mmCIF file of C-alpha atoms in Angstrom:
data_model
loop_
_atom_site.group_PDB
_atom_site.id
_atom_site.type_symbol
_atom_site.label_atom_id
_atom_site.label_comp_id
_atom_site.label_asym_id
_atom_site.label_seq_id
_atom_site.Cartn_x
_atom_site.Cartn_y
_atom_site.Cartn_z
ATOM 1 C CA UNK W 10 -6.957 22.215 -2.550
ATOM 2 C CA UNK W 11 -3.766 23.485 -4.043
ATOM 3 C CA UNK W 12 -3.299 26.420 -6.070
ATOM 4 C CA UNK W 13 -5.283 26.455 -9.436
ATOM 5 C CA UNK W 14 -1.605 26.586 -10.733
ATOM 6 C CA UNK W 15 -0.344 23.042 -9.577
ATOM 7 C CA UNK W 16 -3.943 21.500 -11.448
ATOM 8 C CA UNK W 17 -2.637 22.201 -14.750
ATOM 9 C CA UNK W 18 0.416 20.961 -14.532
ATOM 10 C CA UNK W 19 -0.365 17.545 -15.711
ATOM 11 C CA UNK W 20 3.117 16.325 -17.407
ATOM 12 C CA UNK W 21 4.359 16.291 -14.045
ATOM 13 C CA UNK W 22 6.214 13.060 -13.073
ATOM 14 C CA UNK W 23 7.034 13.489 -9.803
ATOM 15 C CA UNK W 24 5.032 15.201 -6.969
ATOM 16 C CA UNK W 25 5.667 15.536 -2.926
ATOM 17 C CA UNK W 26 2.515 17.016 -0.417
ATOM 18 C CA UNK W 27 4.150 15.293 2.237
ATOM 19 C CA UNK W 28 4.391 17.775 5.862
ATOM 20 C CA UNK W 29 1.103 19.661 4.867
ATOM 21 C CA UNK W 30 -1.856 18.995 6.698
ATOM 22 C CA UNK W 31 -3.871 17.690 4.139
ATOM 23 C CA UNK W 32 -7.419 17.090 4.968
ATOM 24 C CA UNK W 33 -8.014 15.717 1.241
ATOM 25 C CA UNK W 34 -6.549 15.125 -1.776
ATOM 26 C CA UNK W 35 -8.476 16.443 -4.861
ATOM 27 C CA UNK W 36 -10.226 14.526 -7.191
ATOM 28 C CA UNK W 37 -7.865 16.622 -10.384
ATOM 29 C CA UNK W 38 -5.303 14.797 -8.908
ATOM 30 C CA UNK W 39 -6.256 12.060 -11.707
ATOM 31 C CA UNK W 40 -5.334 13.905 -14.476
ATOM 32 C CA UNK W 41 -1.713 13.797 -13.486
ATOM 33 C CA UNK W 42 -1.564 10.909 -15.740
ATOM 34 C CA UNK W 43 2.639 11.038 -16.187
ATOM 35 C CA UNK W 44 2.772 10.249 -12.480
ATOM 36 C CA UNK W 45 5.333 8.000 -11.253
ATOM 37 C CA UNK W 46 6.092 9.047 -7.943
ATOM 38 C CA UNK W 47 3.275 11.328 -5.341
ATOM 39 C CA UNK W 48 4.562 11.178 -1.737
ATOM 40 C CA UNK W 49 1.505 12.498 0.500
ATOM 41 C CA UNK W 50 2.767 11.202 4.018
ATOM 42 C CA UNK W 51 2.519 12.825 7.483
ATOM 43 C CA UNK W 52 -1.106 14.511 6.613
ATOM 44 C CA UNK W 53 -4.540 14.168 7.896
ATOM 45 C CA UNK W 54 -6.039 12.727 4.641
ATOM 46 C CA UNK W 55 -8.957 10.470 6.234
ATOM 47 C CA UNK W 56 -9.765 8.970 2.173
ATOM 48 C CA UNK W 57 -8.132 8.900 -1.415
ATOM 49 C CA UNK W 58 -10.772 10.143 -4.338
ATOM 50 C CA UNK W 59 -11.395 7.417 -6.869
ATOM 51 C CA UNK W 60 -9.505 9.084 -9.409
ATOM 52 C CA UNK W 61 -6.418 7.814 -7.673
ATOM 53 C CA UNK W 62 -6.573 4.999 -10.129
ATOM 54 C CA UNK W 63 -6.277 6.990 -12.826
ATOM 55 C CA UNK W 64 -2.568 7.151 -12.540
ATOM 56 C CA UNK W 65 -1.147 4.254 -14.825
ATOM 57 C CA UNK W 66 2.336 5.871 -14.933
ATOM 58 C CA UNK W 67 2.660 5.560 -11.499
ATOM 59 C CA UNK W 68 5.375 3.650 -9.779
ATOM 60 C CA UNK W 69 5.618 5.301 -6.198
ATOM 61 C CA UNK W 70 3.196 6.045 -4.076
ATOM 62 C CA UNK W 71 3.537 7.217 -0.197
ATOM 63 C CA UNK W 72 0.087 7.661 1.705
ATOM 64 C CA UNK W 73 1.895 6.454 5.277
ATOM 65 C CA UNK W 74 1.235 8.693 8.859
ATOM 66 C CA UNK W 75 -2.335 9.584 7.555
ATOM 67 C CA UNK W 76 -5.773 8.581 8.805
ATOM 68 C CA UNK W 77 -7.101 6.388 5.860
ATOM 69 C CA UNK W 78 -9.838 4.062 6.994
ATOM 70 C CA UNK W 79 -9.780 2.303 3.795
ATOM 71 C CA UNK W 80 -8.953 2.408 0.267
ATOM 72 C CA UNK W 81 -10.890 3.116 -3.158
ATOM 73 C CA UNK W 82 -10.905 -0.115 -5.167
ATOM 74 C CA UNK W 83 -9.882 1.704 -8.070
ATOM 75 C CA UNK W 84 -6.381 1.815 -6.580
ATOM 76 C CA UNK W 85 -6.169 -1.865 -8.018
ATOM 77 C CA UNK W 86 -6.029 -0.115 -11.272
ATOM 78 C CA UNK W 87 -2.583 1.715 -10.822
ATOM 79 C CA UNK W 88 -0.856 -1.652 -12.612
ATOM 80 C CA UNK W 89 2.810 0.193 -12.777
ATOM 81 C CA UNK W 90 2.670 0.292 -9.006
ATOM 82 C CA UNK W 91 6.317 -0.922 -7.388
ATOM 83 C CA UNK W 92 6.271 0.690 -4.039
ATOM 84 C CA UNK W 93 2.919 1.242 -1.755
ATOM 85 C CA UNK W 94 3.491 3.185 1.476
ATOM 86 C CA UNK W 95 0.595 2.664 3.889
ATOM 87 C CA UNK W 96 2.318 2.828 7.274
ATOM 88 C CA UNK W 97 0.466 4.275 10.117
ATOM 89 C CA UNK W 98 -2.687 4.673 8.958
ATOM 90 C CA UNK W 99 -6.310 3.035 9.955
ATOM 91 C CA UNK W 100 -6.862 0.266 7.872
ATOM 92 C CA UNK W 101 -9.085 -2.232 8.946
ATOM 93 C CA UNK W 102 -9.179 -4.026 5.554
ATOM 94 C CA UNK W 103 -7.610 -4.047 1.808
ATOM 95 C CA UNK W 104 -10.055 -3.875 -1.276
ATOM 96 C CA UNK W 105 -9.694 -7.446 -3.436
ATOM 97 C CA UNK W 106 -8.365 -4.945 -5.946
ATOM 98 C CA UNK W 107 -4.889 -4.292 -4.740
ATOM 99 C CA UNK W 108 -4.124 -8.002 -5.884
ATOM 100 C CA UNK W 109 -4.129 -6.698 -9.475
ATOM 101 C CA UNK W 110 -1.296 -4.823 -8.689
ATOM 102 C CA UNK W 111 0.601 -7.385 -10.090
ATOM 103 C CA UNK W 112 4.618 -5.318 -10.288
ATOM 104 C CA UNK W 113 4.145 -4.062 -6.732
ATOM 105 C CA UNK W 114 7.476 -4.889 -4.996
ATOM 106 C CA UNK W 115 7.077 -3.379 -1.989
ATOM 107 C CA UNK W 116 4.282 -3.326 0.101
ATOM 108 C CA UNK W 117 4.435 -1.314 3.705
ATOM 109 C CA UNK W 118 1.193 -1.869 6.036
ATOM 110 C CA UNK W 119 2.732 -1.798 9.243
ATOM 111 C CA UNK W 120 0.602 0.054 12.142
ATOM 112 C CA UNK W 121 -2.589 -0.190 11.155
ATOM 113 C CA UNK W 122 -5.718 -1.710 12.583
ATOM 114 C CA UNK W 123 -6.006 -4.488 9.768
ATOM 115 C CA UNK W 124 -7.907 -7.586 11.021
ATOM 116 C CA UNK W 125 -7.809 -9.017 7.140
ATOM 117 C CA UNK W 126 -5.840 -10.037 4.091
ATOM 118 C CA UNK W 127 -7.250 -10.357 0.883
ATOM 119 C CA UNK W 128 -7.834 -14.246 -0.027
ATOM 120 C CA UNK W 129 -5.382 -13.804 -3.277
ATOM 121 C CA UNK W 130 -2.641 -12.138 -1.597
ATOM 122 C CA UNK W 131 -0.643 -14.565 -3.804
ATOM 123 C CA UNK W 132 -1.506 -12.884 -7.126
ATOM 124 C CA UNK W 133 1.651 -10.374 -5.966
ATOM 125 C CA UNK W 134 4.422 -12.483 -7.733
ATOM 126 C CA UNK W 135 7.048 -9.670 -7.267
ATOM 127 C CA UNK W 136 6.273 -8.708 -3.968
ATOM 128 C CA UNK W 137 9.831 -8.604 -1.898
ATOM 129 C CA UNK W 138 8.761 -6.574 0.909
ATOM 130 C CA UNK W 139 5.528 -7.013 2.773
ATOM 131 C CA UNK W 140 5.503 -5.374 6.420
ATOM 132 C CA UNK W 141 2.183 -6.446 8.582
ATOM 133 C CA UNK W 142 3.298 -5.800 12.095
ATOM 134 C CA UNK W 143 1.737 -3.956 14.540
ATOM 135 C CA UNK W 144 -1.868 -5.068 13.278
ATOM 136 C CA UNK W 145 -4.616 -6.878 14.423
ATOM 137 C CA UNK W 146 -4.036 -9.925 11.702
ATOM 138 C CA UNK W 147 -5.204 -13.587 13.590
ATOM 139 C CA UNK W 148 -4.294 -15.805 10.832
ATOM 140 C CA UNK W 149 -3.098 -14.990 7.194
ATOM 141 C CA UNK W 150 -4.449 -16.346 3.870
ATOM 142 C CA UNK W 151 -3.225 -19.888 2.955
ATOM 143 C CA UNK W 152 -2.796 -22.211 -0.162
ATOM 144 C CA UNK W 153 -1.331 -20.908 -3.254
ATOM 145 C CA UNK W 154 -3.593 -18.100 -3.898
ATOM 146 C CA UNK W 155 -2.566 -16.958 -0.150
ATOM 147 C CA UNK W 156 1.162 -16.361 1.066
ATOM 148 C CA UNK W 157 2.375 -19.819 -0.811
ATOM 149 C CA UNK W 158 1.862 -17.317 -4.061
ATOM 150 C CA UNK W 159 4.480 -14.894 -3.030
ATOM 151 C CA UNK W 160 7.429 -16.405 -4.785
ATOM 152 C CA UNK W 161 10.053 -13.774 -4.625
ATOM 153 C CA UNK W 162 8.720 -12.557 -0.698
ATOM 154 C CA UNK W 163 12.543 -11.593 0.638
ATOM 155 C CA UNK W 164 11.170 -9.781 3.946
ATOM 156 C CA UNK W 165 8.029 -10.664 5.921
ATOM 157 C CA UNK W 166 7.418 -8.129 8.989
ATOM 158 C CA UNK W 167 4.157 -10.066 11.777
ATOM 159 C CA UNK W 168 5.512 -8.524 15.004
ATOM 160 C CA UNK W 169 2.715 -6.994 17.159
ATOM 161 C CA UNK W 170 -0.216 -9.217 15.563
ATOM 162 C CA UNK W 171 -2.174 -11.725 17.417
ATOM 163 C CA UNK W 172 -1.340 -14.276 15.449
ATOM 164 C CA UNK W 173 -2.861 -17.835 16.022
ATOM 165 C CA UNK W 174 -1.127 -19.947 13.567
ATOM 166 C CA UNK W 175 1.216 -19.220 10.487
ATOM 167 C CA UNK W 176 -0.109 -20.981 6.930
ATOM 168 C CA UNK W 177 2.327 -24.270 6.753
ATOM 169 C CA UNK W 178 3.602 -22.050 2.903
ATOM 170 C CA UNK W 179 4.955 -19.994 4.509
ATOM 171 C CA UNK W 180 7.924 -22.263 5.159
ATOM 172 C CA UNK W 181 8.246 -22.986 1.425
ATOM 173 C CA UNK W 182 9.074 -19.413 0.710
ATOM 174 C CA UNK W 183 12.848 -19.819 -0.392
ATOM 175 C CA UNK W 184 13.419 -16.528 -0.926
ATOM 176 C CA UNK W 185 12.315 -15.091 2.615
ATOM 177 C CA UNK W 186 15.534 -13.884 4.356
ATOM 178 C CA UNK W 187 13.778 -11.709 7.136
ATOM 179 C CA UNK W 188 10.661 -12.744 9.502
ATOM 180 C CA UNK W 189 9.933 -11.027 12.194
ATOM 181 C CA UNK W 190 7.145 -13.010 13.920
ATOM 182 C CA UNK W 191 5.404 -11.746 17.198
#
């Protein structure tokens, strides 16, 4: 836990734990409600607490080089969310929820273990930036609700998955100007 100090703090906008060996992050760290940025990469955090969604300020968030297994489904509820960091964790799956996170622009998965998309991947209109290689991903979700959905998709990162087929929308996304397929 961090100092008592740091817990009352809670007008603080930006916050970095990155490089410390975390085992957990505290449940207080809800009531950090000004939030738009927490970096927590490179520790050994194996969950988030629930109150993670608590943050509707925040913009930012960097959980990659940890050990989460999976994620609360109150994440879905951080709706100011731009940039998720999940890199080089050990995802098998995404809650439904994280397709509420409707301004997320960026969305970094890369080495995990994730076998699964959610069905409504194609809720994330903004999404630009959506890196999946290095997974264990065998198909993708289709139809509109699925990739087809991702309208503004720029960069689309497969490389490493044992991919079967690719969903026939993918080659109406227009605005895709990187795919890196395996």
């Amino acid at each position: 836990d961090p100092p008592p100090l740091i817990e009352d703090l809670t007008s603080l906008e930006v916050l970095t734990v990155s490089d410390n060996s975390l085992e957990t992050l505290p449940a207080k760290i809800g009531n950090f409600r000004a939030l738009t940025q927490l970096a927590v990469s490179n520790n050994r955090l194996k969950e988030l607490p629930p109150t993670i969604g608590n943050l509707p300020a925040i913009k930012q968030l960097w959980l990659d080089h940890n050990a989460l297994a999976s994620l609360p489904p109150s994440l879905g509820r951080c709706v100011s969310l731009e940039e998720l960091n999940l890199d080089h964790n050990n995802l098998k799956s995404l809650p439904m929820s994280i397709c509420q996170l409707t301004a997320l622009e960026e969305l970094w998965l890369h080495n995990n273990e994730l076998e699964e998309l959610p069905s409504m991947l194609g809720k994330l209109k903004k999404l630009r930036t959506l890196t999946l290689s290095h997974n264990q991903l065998e198909s993708l979700p289709d139809g509109f609700s699925g990739m087809g959905g991702l309208v503004s998709l720029g960069e689309l990162w497969l490389k490493g998955n044992p991919l079967k087929r690719l969903p026939a929308e993918v080659g109406n996304l227009s605005t895709l100007k990187v795919l890196l397929l395996p």
